[in-house]
Coordinates of N, CA and C in Angstrom, one line a residue:
X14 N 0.8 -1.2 0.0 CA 0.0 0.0 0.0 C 0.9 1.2 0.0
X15 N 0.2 2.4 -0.9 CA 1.2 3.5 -1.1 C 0.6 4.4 -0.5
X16 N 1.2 5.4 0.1 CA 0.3 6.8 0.3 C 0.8 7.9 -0.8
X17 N -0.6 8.7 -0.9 CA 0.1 9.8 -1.5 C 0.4 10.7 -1.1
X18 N 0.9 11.5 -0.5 CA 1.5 12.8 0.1 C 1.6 13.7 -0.8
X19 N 0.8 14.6 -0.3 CA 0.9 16.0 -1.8 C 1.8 16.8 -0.8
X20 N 2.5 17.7 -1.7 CA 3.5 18.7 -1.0 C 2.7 19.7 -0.7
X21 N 3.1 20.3 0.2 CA 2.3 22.0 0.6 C 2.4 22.6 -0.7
X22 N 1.0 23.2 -1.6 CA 1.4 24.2 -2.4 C 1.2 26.0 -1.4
X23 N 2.0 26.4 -1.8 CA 1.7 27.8 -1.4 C 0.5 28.6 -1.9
X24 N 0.4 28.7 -3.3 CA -0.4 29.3 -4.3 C -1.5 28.7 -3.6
X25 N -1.9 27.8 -3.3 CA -3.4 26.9 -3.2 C -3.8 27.7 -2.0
X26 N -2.7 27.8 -1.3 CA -2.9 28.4 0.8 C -3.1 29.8 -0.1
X27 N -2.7 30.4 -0.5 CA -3.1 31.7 -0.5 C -4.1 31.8 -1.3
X28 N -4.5 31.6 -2.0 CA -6.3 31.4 -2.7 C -7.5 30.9 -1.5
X29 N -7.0 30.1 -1.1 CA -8.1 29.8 -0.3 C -7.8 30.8 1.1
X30 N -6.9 31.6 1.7 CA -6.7 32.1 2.6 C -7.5 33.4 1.9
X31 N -7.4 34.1 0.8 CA -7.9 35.2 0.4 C -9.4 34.9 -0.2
X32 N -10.0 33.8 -0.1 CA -11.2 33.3 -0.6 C -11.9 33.8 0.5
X33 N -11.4 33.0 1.7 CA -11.6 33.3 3.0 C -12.1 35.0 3.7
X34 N -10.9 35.3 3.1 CA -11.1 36.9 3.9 C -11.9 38.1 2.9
X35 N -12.1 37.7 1.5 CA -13.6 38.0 0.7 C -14.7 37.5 1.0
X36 N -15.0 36.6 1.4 CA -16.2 36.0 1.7 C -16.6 36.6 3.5
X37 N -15.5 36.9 4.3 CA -15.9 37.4 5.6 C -16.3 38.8 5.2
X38 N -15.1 39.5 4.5 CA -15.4 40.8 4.4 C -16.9 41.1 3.4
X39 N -17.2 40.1 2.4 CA -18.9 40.5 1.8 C -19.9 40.4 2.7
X40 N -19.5 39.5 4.1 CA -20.7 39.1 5.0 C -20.7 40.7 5.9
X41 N -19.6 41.0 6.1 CA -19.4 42.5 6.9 C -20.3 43.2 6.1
X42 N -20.0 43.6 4.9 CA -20.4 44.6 3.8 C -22.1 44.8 3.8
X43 N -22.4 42.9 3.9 CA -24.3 42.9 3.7 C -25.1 43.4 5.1
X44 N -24.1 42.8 6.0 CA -24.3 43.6 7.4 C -24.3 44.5 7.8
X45 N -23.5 45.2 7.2 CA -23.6 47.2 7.2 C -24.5 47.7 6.3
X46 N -24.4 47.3 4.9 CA -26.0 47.5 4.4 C -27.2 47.6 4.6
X47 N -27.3 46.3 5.4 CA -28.6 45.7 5.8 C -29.3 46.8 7.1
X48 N -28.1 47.2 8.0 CA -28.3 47.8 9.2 C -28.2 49.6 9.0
X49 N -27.6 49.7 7.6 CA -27.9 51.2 7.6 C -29.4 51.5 6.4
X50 N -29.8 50.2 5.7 CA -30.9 50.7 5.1 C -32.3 50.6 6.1
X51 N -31.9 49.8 7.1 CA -33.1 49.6 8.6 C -32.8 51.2 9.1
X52 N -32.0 52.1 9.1 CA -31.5 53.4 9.7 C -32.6 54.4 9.3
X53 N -31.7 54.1 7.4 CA -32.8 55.2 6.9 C -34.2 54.6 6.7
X54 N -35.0 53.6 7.0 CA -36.1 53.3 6.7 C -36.5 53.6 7.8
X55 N -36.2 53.6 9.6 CA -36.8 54.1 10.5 C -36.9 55.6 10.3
X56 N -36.2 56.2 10.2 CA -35.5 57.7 9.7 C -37.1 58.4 9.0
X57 N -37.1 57.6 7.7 CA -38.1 57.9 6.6 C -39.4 58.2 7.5
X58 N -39.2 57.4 8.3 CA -41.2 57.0 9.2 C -41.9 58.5 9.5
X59 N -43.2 58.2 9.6 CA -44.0 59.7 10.1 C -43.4 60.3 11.4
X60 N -43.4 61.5 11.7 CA -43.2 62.1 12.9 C -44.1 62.7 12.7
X61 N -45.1 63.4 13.8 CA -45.8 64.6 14.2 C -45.1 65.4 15.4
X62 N -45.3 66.7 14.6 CA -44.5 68.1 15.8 C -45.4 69.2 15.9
X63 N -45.1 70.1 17.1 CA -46.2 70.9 16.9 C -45.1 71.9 15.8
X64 N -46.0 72.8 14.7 CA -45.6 74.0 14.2 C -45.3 75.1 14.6
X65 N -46.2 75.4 15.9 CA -46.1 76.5 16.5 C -46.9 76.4 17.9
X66 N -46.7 77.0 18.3 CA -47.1 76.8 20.3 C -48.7 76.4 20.2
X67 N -49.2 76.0 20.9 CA -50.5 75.7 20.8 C -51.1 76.8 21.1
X68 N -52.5 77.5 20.7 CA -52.9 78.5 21.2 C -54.1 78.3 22.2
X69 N -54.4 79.7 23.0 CA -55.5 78.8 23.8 C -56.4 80.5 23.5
X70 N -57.8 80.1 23.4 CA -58.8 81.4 23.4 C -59.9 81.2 24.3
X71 N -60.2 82.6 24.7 CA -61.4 82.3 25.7 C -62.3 83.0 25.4
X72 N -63.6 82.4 25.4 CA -65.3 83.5 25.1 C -65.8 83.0 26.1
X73 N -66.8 83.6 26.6 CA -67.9 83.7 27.1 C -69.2 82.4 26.9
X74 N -68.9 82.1 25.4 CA -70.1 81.8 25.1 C -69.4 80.0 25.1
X75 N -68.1 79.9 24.4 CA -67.7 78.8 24.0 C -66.5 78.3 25.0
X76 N -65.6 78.7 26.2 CA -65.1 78.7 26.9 C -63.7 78.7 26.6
X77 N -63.1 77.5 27.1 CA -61.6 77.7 26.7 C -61.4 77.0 25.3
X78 N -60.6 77.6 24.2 CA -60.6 76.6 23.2 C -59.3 76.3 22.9
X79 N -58.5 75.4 23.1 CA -57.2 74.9 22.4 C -57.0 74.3 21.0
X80 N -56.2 75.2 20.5 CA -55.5 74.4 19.1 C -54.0 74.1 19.1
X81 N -53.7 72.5 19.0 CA -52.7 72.2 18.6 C -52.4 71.5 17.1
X82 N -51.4 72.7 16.2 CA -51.3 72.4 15.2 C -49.9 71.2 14.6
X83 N -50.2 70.4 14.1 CA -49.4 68.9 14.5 C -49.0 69.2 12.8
X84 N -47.4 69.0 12.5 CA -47.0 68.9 11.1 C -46.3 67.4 11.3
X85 N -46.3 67.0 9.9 CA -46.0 65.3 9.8 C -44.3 65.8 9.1
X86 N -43.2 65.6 9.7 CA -42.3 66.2 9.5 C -41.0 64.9 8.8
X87 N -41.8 63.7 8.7 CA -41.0 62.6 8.7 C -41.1 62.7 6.9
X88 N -40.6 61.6 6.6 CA -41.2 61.4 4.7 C -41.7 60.6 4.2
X89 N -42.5 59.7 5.3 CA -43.4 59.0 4.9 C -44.9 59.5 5.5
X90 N -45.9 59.3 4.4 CA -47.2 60.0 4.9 C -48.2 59.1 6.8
X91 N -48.6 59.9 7.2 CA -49.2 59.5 8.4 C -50.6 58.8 8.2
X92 N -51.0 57.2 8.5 CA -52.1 57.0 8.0 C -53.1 56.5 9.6
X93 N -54.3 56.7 9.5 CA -55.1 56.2 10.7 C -54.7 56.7 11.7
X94 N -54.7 58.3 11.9 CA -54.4 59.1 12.8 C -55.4 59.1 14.0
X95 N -55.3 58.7 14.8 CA -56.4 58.9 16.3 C -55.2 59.6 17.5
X96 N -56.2 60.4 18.2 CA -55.4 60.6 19.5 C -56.7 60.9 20.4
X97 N -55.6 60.7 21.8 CA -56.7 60.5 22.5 C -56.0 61.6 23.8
X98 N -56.8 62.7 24.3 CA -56.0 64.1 24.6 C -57.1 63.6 26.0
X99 N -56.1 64.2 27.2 CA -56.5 64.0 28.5 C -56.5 65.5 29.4
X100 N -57.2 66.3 29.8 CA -56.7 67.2 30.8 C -57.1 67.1 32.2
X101 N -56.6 67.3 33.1 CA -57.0 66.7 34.5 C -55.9 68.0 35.4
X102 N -56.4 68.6 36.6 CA -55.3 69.4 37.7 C -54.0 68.7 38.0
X103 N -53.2 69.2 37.9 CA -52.2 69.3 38.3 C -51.4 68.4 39.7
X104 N -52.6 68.8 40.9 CA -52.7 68.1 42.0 C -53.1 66.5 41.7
X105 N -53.7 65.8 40.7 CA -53.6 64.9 39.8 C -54.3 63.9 41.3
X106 N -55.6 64.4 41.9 CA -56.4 63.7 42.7 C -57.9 63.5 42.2
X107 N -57.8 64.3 41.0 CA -59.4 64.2 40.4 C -59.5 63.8 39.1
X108 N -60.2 62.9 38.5 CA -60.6 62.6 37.6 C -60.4 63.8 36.3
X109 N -60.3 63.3 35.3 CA -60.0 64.3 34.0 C -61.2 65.1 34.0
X110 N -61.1 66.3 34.1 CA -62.4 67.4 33.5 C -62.3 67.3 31.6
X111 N -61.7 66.9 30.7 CA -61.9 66.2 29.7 C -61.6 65.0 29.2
X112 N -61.4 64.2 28.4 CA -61.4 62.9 27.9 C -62.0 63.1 26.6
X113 N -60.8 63.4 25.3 CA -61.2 63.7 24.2 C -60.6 62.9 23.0
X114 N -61.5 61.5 22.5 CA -60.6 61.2 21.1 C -60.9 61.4 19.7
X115 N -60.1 61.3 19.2 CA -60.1 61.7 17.2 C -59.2 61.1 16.7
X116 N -60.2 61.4 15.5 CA -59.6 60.0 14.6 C -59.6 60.9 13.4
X117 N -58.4 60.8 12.4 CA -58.7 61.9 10.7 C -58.6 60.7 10.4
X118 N -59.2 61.1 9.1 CA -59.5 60.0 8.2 C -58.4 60.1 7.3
X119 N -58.1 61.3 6.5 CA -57.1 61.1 5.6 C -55.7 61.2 5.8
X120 N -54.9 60.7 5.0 CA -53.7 60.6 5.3 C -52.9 61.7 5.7
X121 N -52.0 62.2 5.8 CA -51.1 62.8 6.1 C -49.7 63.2 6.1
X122 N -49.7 63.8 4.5 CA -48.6 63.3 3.6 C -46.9 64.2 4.6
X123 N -46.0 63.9 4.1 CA -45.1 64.6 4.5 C -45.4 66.4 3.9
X124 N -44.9 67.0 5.3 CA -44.9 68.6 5.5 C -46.2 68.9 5.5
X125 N -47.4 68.2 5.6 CA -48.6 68.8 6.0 C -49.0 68.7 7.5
X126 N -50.3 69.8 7.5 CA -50.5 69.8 8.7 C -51.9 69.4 8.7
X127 N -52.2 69.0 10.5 CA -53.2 68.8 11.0 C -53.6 69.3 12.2
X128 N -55.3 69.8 12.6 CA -55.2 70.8 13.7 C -55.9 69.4 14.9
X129 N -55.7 69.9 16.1 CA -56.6 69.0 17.3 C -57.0 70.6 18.2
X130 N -58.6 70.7 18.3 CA -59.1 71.4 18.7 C -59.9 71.5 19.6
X131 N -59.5 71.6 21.1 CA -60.5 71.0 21.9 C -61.2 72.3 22.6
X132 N -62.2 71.9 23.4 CA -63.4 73.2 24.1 C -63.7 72.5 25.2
X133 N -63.4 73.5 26.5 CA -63.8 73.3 27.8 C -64.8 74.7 28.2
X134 N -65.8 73.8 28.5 CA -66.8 74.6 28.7 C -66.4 75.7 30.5
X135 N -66.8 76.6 30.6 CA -66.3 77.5 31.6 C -67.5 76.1 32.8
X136 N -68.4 75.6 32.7 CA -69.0 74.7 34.0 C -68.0 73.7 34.0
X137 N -66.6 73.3 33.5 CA -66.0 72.4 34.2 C -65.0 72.4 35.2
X138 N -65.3 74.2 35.1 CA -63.8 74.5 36.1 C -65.0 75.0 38.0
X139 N -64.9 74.5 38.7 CA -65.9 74.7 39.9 C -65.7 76.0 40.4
X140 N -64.4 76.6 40.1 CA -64.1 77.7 40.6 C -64.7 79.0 40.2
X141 N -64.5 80.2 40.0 CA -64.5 81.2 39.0 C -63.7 81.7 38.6
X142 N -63.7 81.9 37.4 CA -62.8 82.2 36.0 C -61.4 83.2 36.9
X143 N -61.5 83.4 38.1 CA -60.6 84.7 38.3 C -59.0 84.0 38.7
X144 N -59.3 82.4 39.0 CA -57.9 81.6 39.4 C -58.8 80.4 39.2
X145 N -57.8 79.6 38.2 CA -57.7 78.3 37.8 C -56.5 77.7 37.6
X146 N -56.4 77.0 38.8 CA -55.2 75.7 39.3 C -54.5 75.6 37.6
X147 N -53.5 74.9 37.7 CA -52.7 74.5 36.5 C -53.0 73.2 36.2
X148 N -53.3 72.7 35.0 CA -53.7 71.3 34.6 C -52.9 70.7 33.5
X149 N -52.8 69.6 34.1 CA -52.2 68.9 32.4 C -52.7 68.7 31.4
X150 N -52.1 68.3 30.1 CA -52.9 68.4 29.1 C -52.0 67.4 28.6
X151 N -52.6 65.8 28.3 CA -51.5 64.7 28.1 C -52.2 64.2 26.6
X152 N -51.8 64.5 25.7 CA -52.0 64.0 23.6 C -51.4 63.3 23.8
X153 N -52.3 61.7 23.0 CA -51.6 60.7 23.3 C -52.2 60.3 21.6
X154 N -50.9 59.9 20.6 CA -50.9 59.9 19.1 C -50.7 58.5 18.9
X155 N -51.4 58.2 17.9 CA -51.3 56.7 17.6 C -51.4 57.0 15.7
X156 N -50.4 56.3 14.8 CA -50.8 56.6 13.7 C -49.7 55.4 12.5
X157 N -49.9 55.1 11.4 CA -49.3 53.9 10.7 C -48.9 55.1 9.9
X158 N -47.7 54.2 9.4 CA -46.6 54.5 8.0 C -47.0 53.4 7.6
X159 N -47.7 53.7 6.1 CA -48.5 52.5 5.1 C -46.9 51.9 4.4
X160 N -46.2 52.8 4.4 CA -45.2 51.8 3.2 C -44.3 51.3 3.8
X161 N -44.0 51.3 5.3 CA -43.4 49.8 6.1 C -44.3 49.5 7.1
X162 N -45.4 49.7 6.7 CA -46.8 48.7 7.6 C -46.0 48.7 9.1
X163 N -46.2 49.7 9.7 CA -45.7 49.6 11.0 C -46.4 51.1 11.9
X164 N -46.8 50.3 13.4 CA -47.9 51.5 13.9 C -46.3 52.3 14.2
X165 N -46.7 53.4 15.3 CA -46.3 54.4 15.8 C -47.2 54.6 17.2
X166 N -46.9 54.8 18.1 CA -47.1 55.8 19.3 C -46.0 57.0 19.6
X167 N -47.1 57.8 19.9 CA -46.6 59.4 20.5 C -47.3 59.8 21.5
X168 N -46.5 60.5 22.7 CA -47.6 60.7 24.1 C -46.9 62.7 23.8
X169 N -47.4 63.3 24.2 CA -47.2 64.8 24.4 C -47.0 64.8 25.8
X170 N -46.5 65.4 26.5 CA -46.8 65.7 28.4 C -46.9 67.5 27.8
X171 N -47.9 68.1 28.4 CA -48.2 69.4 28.5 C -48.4 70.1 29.7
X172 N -48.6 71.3 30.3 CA -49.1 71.9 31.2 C -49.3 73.1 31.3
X173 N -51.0 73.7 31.3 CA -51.0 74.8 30.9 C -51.4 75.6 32.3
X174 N -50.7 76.5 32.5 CA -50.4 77.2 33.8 C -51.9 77.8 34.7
X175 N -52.7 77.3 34.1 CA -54.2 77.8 34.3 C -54.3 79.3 34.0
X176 N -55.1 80.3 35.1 CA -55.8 81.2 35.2 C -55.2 82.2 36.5
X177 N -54.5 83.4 36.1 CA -54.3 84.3 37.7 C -54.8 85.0 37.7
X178 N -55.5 85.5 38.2 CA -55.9 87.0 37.8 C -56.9 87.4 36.7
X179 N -57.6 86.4 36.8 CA -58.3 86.4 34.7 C -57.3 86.9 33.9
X180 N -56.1 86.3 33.9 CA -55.0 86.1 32.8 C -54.9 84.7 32.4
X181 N -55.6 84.6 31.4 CA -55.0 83.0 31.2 C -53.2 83.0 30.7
X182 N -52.7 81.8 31.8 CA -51.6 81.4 31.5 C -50.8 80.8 30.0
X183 N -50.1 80.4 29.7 CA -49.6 79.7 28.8 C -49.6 78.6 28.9
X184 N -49.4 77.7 27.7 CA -49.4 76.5 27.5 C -47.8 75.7 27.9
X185 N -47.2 74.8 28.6 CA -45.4 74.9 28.7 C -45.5 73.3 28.6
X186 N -44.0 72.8 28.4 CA -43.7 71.4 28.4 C -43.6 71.0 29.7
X187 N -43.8 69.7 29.8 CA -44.1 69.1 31.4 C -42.6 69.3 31.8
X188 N -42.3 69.3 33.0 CA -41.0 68.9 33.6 C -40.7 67.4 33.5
X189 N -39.5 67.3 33.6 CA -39.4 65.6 33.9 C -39.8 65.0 35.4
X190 N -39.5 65.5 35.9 CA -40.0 65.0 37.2 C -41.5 65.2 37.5
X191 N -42.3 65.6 36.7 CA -43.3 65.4 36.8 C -44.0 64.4 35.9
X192 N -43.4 63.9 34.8 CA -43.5 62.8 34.1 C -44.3 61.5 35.0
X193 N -43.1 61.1 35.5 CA -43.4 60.1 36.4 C -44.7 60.2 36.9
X194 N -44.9 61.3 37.6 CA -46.1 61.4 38.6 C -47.7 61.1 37.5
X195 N -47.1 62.1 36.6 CA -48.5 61.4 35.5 C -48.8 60.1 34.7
X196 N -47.5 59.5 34.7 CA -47.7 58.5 33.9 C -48.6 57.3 35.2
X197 N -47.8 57.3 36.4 CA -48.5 57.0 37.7 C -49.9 56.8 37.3
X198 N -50.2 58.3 37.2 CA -51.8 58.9 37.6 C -52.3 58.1 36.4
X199 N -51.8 58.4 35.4 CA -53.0 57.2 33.6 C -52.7 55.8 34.3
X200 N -51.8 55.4 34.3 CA -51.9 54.1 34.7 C -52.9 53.3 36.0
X201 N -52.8 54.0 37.2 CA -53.6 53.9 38.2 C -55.0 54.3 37.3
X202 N -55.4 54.9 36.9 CA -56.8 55.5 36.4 C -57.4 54.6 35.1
X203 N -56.1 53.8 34.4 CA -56.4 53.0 33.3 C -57.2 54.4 32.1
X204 N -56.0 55.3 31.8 CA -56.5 56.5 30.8 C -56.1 56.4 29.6
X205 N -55.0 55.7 29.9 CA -54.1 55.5 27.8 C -53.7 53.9 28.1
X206 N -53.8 53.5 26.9 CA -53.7 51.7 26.1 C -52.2 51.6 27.2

């Protein structure tokens, strides 16, 4: 019985050693691809932002009326828009004096806008109009991007400084440390999904 012994080629080790380190480096290559076209396709997705401060007006006849004007700032269009807007005191011991949801029907292409307009009648505040406590005001957005079929959630934290003096206050961004306390309060109260 013979054996055959092949001799080391060199040439063969280096083809297959460089076979080797193309085939790792293409798997690198599909992996950074793969993970920067997942980038820009989260990237692409709907956002809603406000345009401009939310305004707030007061009559007599119609009470307080807030407008928050919502632009879709992402580049894909916003589809099955609902939110569901909460306002409740500050002191966060009483039940919401509104509970308001909407739904648009149509889409929501990139750089358009959309308004949310809510009315609090002057009988929901117990007080009189001359001091009204500071209340939150918590927008809670729910909406699809049709061309990677995928929902979205968006919560707002607001807080509009109430009433001094029959001056209505402004509308301001929650603190963080007051986050916590309200997310507390919806969850204890069972107010958002």
């Amino acid at each position: 019985m013979t054996w055959n012994i092949r001799e080391w080629n060199w040439s063969d080790s280096v083809v297959t050693i460089s076979t080797a380190i193309f085939a790792l480096v293409s798997l690198i290559s599909v992996y950074i691809s793969v993970t920067t076209w997942q980038t820009q396709r989260e990237a692409a997705r709907p956002y809603l932002t406000f345009i401009e401060s939310p305004s707030l007006n007061f009559s007599e006849n119609s009470g307080f009326e807030f407008e928050f004007k919502f632009k879709n700032v992402g580049t894909h269009p916003a589809t099955n828009l609902s939110s569901r807007t909460l306002i409740f005191e500050q002191q966060l011991l009483q039940k919401p004096i509104l509970i308001d949801d909407y739904t648009v029907v149509n889409d929501i292409p990139r750089d358009s806008t959309t308004s949310l307009l809510l009315n609090l009648k002057v009988n929901s505040f117990p007080k009189e109009l001359k001091e009204i406590s500071p209340h939150f005001i918590i927008i809670s957005l729910k909406y699809s991007d049709p061309i990677v079929h995928k929902s979205y959630n968006q919560t707002i934290y607001l807080k509009w400084a109430g009433v001094v003096d029959y001056k209505q206050q402004p509308i301001i961004h929650v603190e963080m440390n007051e986050k916590s306390n309200i997310e507390h309060y919806l969850k204890t109260h069972q107010l958002l999904d």
